[in-house]
């Protein structure tokens, strides 16, 4: 599964694997792809440095990357406390009532609060970059539009390629104008924040719009046949995220959540604003239903919603309250029916890719 882009990066397969787990990122790189660690959960620079040190020691000298969530426009002087003060009391009460209705235990006295979604804040993301750019990254990806111009320049000074996710040709052209190197065309089927255009439609549109920039196809991809389809549509690789959630190297800290993912079908996700305030595809649960119910207060805009629900989501996960338990995941979840190692996933991808190419050769009358 080689393309011009994969050869440029020195990877065996044009498979870019986004994951929040260092062990998965390293395993993806060792398997011949390019592991990309999601940085949004790292609020302490030392924690990110620790995990990048670990990855550096476990990729066997192969390339890897980092994914940040950084707004293109700078906002001065806004602290987390100032933002959180904007959350209405009625929304706070709705969270309490929803948790109580499902019997979610109160945190124990002195128990640490859950992880808070602050990686979207520019000062946090810039702290992540100050750490990460001291490492030999091959790729820096931004999941929230084009990164600021100075960030692109800093990456390019270190020979780091810059990628940005796009859900439309309009977004893709903006990325190209901003000077990024790779556009990730993320379709409607994808897990997490995603737009409204399906991967099959979006990929060739974006490839044509930003040519000759390389494009990665993302959204609903989890088989070698789909990789072949993406390359046939004009992509130079694929960006996979959801498929790694049920790998042996992933650390979800929740057997119940793993069971739910393995049992879910492709119709068991929903594009909801319940988690962050922006539409994000995730498992459909009683939690997403509550926020999407017209009788409720409805989600707040980003970043207020993420700050509002962070502790609640952590409690749901800690106590494994199954009706409410979910995670961002794409429609490919319907194919995630067993726990496999990362290398086994790659083996399946390459076999499927070979089958697809052989099938097309037969159709075309080529031996």
Short mmCIF file of C-alpha atoms in Angstrom, two decimals:
data_model
loop_
_atom_site.label_atom_id
_atom_site.label_comp_id
_atom_site.label_asym_id
_atom_site.label_seq_id
_atom_site.Cartn_x
_atom_site.Cartn_y
_atom_site.Cartn_z
CA UNK A 1 0.00 0.00 0.00
CA UNK A 2 2.63 2.47 -1.19
CA UNK A 3 2.10 5.95 -2.61
CA UNK A 4 4.29 8.94 -3.32
CA UNK A 5 3.43 10.31 0.13
CA UNK A 6 4.27 7.09 1.98
CA UNK A 7 7.62 6.89 0.17
CA UNK A 8 8.32 10.52 1.07
CA UNK A 9 7.73 9.75 4.74
CA UNK A 10 9.62 6.47 4.65
CA UNK A 11 6.69 4.29 5.72
CA UNK A 12 5.78 0.93 4.23
CA UNK A 13 2.02 1.47 4.05
CA UNK A 14 0.09 4.68 3.36
CA UNK A 15 -1.86 4.20 6.59
CA UNK A 16 -1.92 7.03 9.13
CA UNK A 17 -3.29 5.94 12.49
CA UNK A 18 -4.70 8.51 14.91
CA UNK A 19 -4.95 7.34 18.52
CA UNK A 20 -4.90 8.73 22.06
CA UNK A 21 -2.82 5.75 23.22
CA UNK A 22 1.01 5.86 23.00
CA UNK A 23 1.26 2.06 22.79
CA UNK A 24 -1.09 2.02 19.79
CA UNK A 25 0.76 4.87 18.05
CA UNK A 26 4.09 3.09 18.44
CA UNK A 27 2.63 -0.22 17.24
CA UNK A 28 1.17 1.46 14.14
CA UNK A 29 4.58 2.86 13.24
CA UNK A 30 6.29 -0.48 13.88
CA UNK A 31 3.74 -2.19 11.63
CA UNK A 32 4.70 0.06 8.73
CA UNK A 33 2.18 2.88 9.03
CA UNK A 34 2.54 6.25 10.71
CA UNK A 35 1.24 6.42 14.27
CA UNK A 36 -0.17 9.81 15.25
CA UNK A 37 -0.67 10.49 18.96
CA UNK A 38 -3.65 12.66 19.92
CA UNK A 39 -2.47 15.43 22.24
CA UNK A 40 -5.77 16.98 23.32
CA UNK A 41 -5.86 15.19 26.69
CA UNK A 42 -2.38 16.35 27.74
CA UNK A 43 -2.77 19.41 29.95
CA UNK A 44 0.64 19.02 31.63
CA UNK A 45 3.67 19.36 29.32
CA UNK A 46 5.59 16.85 31.41
CA UNK A 47 2.98 14.15 30.74
CA UNK A 48 3.25 14.67 26.99
CA UNK A 49 7.05 14.60 27.15
CA UNK A 50 6.91 11.35 29.12
CA UNK A 51 4.73 9.66 26.52
CA UNK A 52 6.70 11.02 23.57
CA UNK A 53 9.87 9.69 25.23
CA UNK A 54 8.16 6.30 25.46
CA UNK A 55 7.07 6.37 21.82
CA UNK A 56 10.55 7.42 20.72
CA UNK A 57 11.93 4.37 22.52
CA UNK A 58 9.36 1.95 21.05
CA UNK A 59 9.01 2.80 17.34
CA UNK A 60 12.25 1.05 16.34
CA UNK A 61 13.47 4.20 14.63
CA UNK A 62 10.34 4.59 12.50
CA UNK A 63 8.47 7.89 12.00
CA UNK A 64 5.50 9.06 14.05
CA UNK A 65 3.40 12.20 14.46
CA UNK A 66 1.26 14.29 16.78
CA UNK A 67 -2.30 15.60 16.47
CA UNK A 68 -3.29 18.84 18.24
CA UNK A 69 -6.51 20.85 18.46
CA UNK A 70 -5.57 24.46 17.89
CA UNK A 71 -7.79 27.31 16.62
CA UNK A 72 -6.44 29.28 13.68
CA UNK A 73 -7.43 32.59 15.32
CA UNK A 74 -5.70 33.69 18.49
CA UNK A 75 -7.81 34.69 21.51
CA UNK A 76 -5.92 36.73 24.10
CA UNK A 77 -6.37 36.62 27.84
CA UNK A 78 -9.14 34.02 28.16
CA UNK A 79 -8.72 31.61 31.06
CA UNK A 80 -10.54 28.34 31.68
CA UNK A 81 -12.21 29.81 34.78
CA UNK A 82 -13.53 32.78 32.80
CA UNK A 83 -14.97 30.49 30.16
CA UNK A 84 -16.49 28.10 32.70
CA UNK A 85 -18.25 31.00 34.44
CA UNK A 86 -20.42 31.35 31.31
CA UNK A 87 -22.09 27.95 31.85
CA UNK A 88 -25.77 28.43 32.87
CA UNK A 89 -26.88 26.94 36.16
CA UNK A 90 -29.79 25.19 34.43
CA UNK A 91 -27.35 23.13 32.36
CA UNK A 92 -25.40 22.18 35.48
CA UNK A 93 -28.61 20.98 37.10
CA UNK A 94 -29.53 18.99 33.99
CA UNK A 95 -26.23 17.11 34.26
CA UNK A 96 -26.85 16.36 37.94
CA UNK A 97 -30.39 15.16 37.26
CA UNK A 98 -29.33 12.92 34.36
CA UNK A 99 -26.59 11.28 36.43
CA UNK A 100 -28.92 10.79 39.39
CA UNK A 101 -31.62 9.25 37.19
CA UNK A 102 -29.16 6.57 36.08
CA UNK A 103 -27.69 5.98 39.54
CA UNK A 104 -24.19 7.29 38.83
CA UNK A 105 -22.38 7.39 42.19
CA UNK A 106 -21.12 10.67 43.60
CA UNK A 107 -17.32 10.99 43.65
CA UNK A 108 -15.72 9.85 46.88
CA UNK A 109 -14.50 12.52 49.27
CA UNK A 110 -11.13 13.78 48.12
CA UNK A 111 -11.39 11.92 44.81
CA UNK A 112 -9.65 13.72 41.96
CA UNK A 113 -11.86 15.34 39.35
CA UNK A 114 -11.95 13.79 35.92
CA UNK A 115 -9.92 14.86 32.92
CA UNK A 116 -11.12 18.17 31.53
CA UNK A 117 -11.20 18.98 27.85
CA UNK A 118 -8.81 21.95 27.81
CA UNK A 119 -6.57 20.92 24.93
CA UNK A 120 -8.70 23.07 22.63
CA UNK A 121 -7.42 26.20 24.43
CA UNK A 122 -4.63 27.86 22.48
CA UNK A 123 -2.30 28.31 25.44
CA UNK A 124 -2.57 24.59 26.21
CA UNK A 125 -2.03 23.54 22.59
CA UNK A 126 0.97 25.86 22.29
CA UNK A 127 2.46 24.31 25.41
CA UNK A 128 2.04 20.91 23.77
CA UNK A 129 3.84 22.16 20.67
CA UNK A 130 6.71 23.62 22.69
CA UNK A 131 7.31 20.11 23.98
CA UNK A 132 6.57 18.14 20.82
CA UNK A 133 8.71 20.10 18.39
CA UNK A 134 11.79 19.06 20.34
CA UNK A 135 11.10 15.51 19.11
CA UNK A 136 11.79 14.18 15.60
CA UNK A 137 8.15 14.31 14.47
CA UNK A 138 7.38 13.41 10.89
CA UNK A 139 3.89 14.94 10.96
CA UNK A 140 1.93 17.55 12.89
CA UNK A 141 -1.82 17.36 12.34
CA UNK A 142 -4.45 19.86 13.46
CA UNK A 143 -8.03 18.72 14.00
CA UNK A 144 -9.55 22.23 14.27
CA UNK A 145 -8.90 23.91 10.94
CA UNK A 146 -5.56 25.21 9.77
CA UNK A 147 -3.05 25.87 12.55
CA UNK A 148 -1.83 29.46 13.01
CA UNK A 149 0.74 30.64 10.46
CA UNK A 150 3.56 30.79 13.01
CA UNK A 151 2.92 27.16 14.00
CA UNK A 152 3.11 26.05 10.37
CA UNK A 153 6.37 27.98 10.02
CA UNK A 154 7.84 26.43 13.18
CA UNK A 155 6.98 22.95 11.94
CA UNK A 156 8.43 23.57 8.50
CA UNK A 157 11.65 24.90 10.05
CA UNK A 158 12.04 21.44 11.58
CA UNK A 159 11.08 19.61 8.34
CA UNK A 160 7.80 18.47 9.90
CA UNK A 161 4.91 18.05 7.48
CA UNK A 162 1.66 19.75 8.53
CA UNK A 163 -1.76 18.19 7.99
CA UNK A 164 -5.23 19.55 8.67
CA UNK A 165 -8.65 17.91 8.66
CA UNK A 166 -11.35 19.13 6.28
CA UNK A 167 -15.01 18.23 5.95
CA UNK A 168 -15.63 20.18 2.73
CA UNK A 169 -13.77 21.50 -0.30
CA UNK A 170 -14.12 25.00 1.14
CA UNK A 171 -12.21 23.96 4.25
CA UNK A 172 -9.65 22.11 2.14
CA UNK A 173 -8.91 25.15 -0.02
CA UNK A 174 -8.43 27.27 3.11
CA UNK A 175 -5.87 24.73 4.34
CA UNK A 176 -4.04 24.85 1.02
CA UNK A 177 -4.00 28.65 1.08
CA UNK A 178 -2.62 28.55 4.63
CA UNK A 179 0.40 26.54 3.48
CA UNK A 180 -0.28 23.11 4.97
CA UNK A 181 1.22 20.03 3.30
CA UNK A 182 -1.50 17.36 3.59
CA UNK A 183 -5.30 17.61 3.66
CA UNK A 184 -7.24 14.94 5.55
CA UNK A 185 -10.65 14.65 3.87
CA UNK A 186 -12.81 13.44 6.74
CA UNK A 187 -16.23 12.17 5.77
CA UNK A 188 -19.51 12.03 7.62
CA UNK A 189 -18.93 8.41 8.69
CA UNK A 190 -15.91 9.30 10.84
CA UNK A 191 -15.77 9.20 14.62
CA UNK A 192 -15.36 12.44 16.54
CA UNK A 193 -15.89 15.88 15.03
CA UNK A 194 -17.07 15.48 11.47
CA UNK A 195 -19.06 17.23 8.78
CA UNK A 196 -22.03 16.23 6.64
CA UNK A 197 -20.44 14.95 3.41
CA UNK A 198 -19.75 11.23 2.99
CA UNK A 199 -16.20 9.97 2.39
CA UNK A 200 -17.01 8.55 -1.06
CA UNK A 201 -18.14 11.99 -2.22
CA UNK A 202 -15.70 14.13 -0.26
CA UNK A 203 -12.41 12.40 -1.13
CA UNK A 204 -12.38 12.98 -4.90
CA UNK A 205 -13.78 16.50 -4.47
CA UNK A 206 -10.98 17.46 -2.10
CA UNK A 207 -8.29 15.69 -4.13
CA UNK A 208 -9.30 17.68 -7.20
CA UNK A 209 -9.68 20.95 -5.27
CA UNK A 210 -6.21 21.00 -3.67
CA UNK A 211 -4.13 19.13 -6.28
CA UNK A 212 -1.19 18.59 -6.27
CA UNK A 213 -1.29 18.53 -2.43
CA UNK A 214 -1.64 14.97 -1.14
CA UNK A 215 -4.97 14.00 0.42
CA UNK A 216 -5.73 11.36 3.03
CA UNK A 217 -9.19 9.80 3.08
CA UNK A 218 -10.86 9.44 6.48
CA UNK A 219 -14.21 8.25 7.73
CA UNK A 220 -15.68 4.76 7.75
CA UNK A 221 -12.46 3.09 6.59
CA UNK A 222 -11.36 -0.13 8.27
CA UNK A 223 -10.61 -2.70 5.55
CA UNK A 224 -8.02 -3.12 2.84
CA UNK A 225 -10.72 -2.97 0.19
CA UNK A 226 -11.67 0.47 1.50
CA UNK A 227 -8.02 1.55 1.42
CA UNK A 228 -7.89 0.53 -2.25
CA UNK A 229 -11.10 2.47 -2.89
CA UNK A 230 -9.65 5.57 -1.23
CA UNK A 231 -6.54 5.44 -3.41
CA UNK A 232 -8.72 4.91 -6.48
CA UNK A 233 -10.63 8.08 -5.55
CA UNK A 234 -7.44 10.14 -5.61
CA UNK A 235 -6.19 9.90 -2.02
CA UNK A 236 -2.52 9.18 -1.29
CA UNK A 237 -3.31 7.37 1.93
CA UNK A 238 -5.91 6.81 4.63
CA UNK A 239 -6.38 8.27 8.09
CA UNK A 240 -7.79 5.68 10.49
CA UNK A 241 -8.90 6.33 14.06
CA UNK A 242 -11.83 4.25 15.29
CA UNK A 243 -10.46 0.87 14.26
CA UNK A 244 -7.65 1.08 16.85
CA UNK A 245 -10.04 1.44 19.83
CA UNK A 246 -10.54 -2.32 20.16
CA UNK A 247 -6.93 -3.33 19.57
CA UNK A 248 -5.04 -5.23 22.25
CA UNK A 249 -2.67 -2.27 22.70
CA UNK A 250 -5.47 0.22 23.41
CA UNK A 251 -6.12 1.17 27.02
CA UNK A 252 -9.76 2.18 27.36
CA UNK A 253 -9.72 1.39 31.13
CA UNK A 254 -13.24 -0.01 30.70
CA UNK A 255 -14.08 -3.63 29.87
CA UNK A 256 -17.73 -2.58 29.63
CA UNK A 257 -16.97 0.02 26.98
CA UNK A 258 -14.90 -2.46 24.99
CA UNK A 259 -17.82 -4.90 25.09
CA UNK A 260 -20.19 -2.20 23.84
CA UNK A 261 -17.87 -1.34 20.95
CA UNK A 262 -17.46 -4.97 19.92
CA UNK A 263 -21.24 -5.51 20.02
CA UNK A 264 -22.21 -2.29 18.20
CA UNK A 265 -23.42 -2.18 14.62
CA UNK A 266 -22.73 0.51 12.06
CA UNK A 267 -26.12 2.07 12.88
CA UNK A 268 -25.37 2.40 16.59
CA UNK A 269 -23.59 5.75 16.39
CA UNK A 270 -25.00 9.25 16.35
CA UNK A 271 -23.62 12.63 15.35
CA UNK A 272 -24.25 14.62 18.52
CA UNK A 273 -23.07 17.80 20.23
CA UNK A 274 -23.37 16.16 23.66
CA UNK A 275 -19.63 15.73 24.24
CA UNK A 276 -17.97 18.96 23.09
CA UNK A 277 -20.62 21.29 21.71
CA UNK A 278 -19.65 20.56 18.09
CA UNK A 279 -21.21 17.69 16.12
CA UNK A 280 -19.16 14.59 16.90
CA UNK A 281 -19.96 11.00 15.93
CA UNK A 282 -20.04 8.70 18.94
CA UNK A 283 -21.83 5.65 20.30
CA UNK A 284 -25.50 6.38 20.79
CA UNK A 285 -26.31 6.12 24.50
CA UNK A 286 -28.85 7.34 27.03
CA UNK A 287 -26.44 10.25 27.56
CA UNK A 288 -26.53 11.39 23.92
CA UNK A 289 -30.30 10.82 23.82
CA UNK A 290 -30.76 13.07 26.86
CA UNK A 291 -28.80 15.92 25.27
CA UNK A 292 -30.51 15.52 21.91
CA UNK A 293 -34.01 15.42 23.46
CA UNK A 294 -35.94 18.62 22.52
CA UNK A 295 -37.38 18.63 26.06
CA UNK A 296 -33.90 19.20 27.52
CA UNK A 297 -31.81 22.37 27.54
CA UNK A 298 -29.70 21.23 24.57
CA UNK A 299 -25.90 21.28 24.36
CA UNK A 300 -23.92 24.45 24.84
CA UNK A 301 -21.50 25.68 22.17
CA UNK A 302 -17.86 24.62 22.22
CA UNK A 303 -15.96 24.92 24.55
CA UNK A 304 -18.66 25.34 27.22
CA UNK A 305 -20.22 21.91 26.67
CA UNK A 306 -16.89 20.11 27.05
CA UNK A 307 -16.15 21.87 30.32
CA UNK A 308 -19.68 21.27 31.58
CA UNK A 309 -19.73 17.50 31.04
CA UNK A 310 -16.08 16.57 31.65
CA UNK A 311 -16.46 15.47 35.25
CA UNK A 312 -19.76 13.72 34.52
CA UNK A 313 -18.26 11.73 31.63
CA UNK A 314 -15.34 10.74 33.85
CA UNK A 315 -17.73 9.48 36.54
CA UNK A 316 -19.74 7.52 33.96
CA UNK A 317 -16.53 5.88 32.74
CA UNK A 318 -15.08 5.30 36.21
CA UNK A 319 -18.21 3.49 37.43
CA UNK A 320 -18.98 1.91 34.03
CA UNK A 321 -22.62 2.99 33.99
CA UNK A 322 -23.46 1.10 30.81
CA UNK A 323 -26.61 2.96 29.62
CA UNK A 324 -24.60 6.21 29.60
CA UNK A 325 -21.21 4.77 28.65
CA UNK A 326 -19.93 5.80 25.23
CA UNK A 327 -17.00 7.16 23.25
CA UNK A 328 -16.35 8.90 19.95
CA UNK A 329 -16.33 6.24 17.24
CA UNK A 330 -17.19 6.07 13.55
CA UNK A 331 -19.64 3.92 11.63
CA UNK A 332 -16.84 1.42 10.99
CA UNK A 333 -17.61 0.17 14.52
CA UNK A 334 -19.85 -2.42 12.87
CA UNK A 335 -16.72 -4.18 11.57
CA UNK A 336 -14.92 -4.01 14.93
CA UNK A 337 -16.20 -7.36 16.18
CA UNK A 338 -13.12 -8.82 17.88
CA UNK A 339 -10.07 -7.64 19.77
CA UNK A 340 -6.97 -7.79 17.57
CA UNK A 341 -3.42 -6.61 17.86
CA UNK A 342 -2.31 -3.65 15.73
CA UNK A 343 -0.11 -5.90 13.60
CA UNK A 344 -3.09 -8.19 12.96
CA UNK A 345 -5.12 -5.18 11.81
CA UNK A 346 -2.35 -4.33 9.35
CA UNK A 347 -2.20 -7.92 8.15
CA UNK A 348 -5.95 -7.80 7.46
CA UNK A 349 -5.60 -4.43 5.71
CA UNK A 350 -2.86 -5.65 3.39
CA UNK A 351 -4.69 -8.88 2.55
CA UNK A 352 -7.87 -6.97 1.78
CA UNK A 353 -5.96 -4.46 -0.33
CA UNK A 354 -4.40 -7.28 -2.35
CA UNK A 355 -7.82 -8.89 -2.88
CA UNK A 356 -9.26 -5.60 -4.13
CA UNK A 357 -6.39 -4.95 -6.53
CA UNK A 358 -6.58 -8.53 -7.86
CA UNK A 359 -10.35 -8.17 -8.36
CA UNK A 360 -9.88 -4.96 -10.36
CA UNK A 361 -7.13 -6.58 -12.42
CA UNK A 362 -9.54 -9.39 -13.33
CA UNK A 363 -12.28 -6.93 -14.21
CA UNK A 364 -9.84 -4.99 -16.40
CA UNK A 365 -8.59 -8.18 -18.01
CA UNK A 366 -5.08 -7.84 -16.62
CA UNK A 367 -3.21 -10.91 -15.41
#
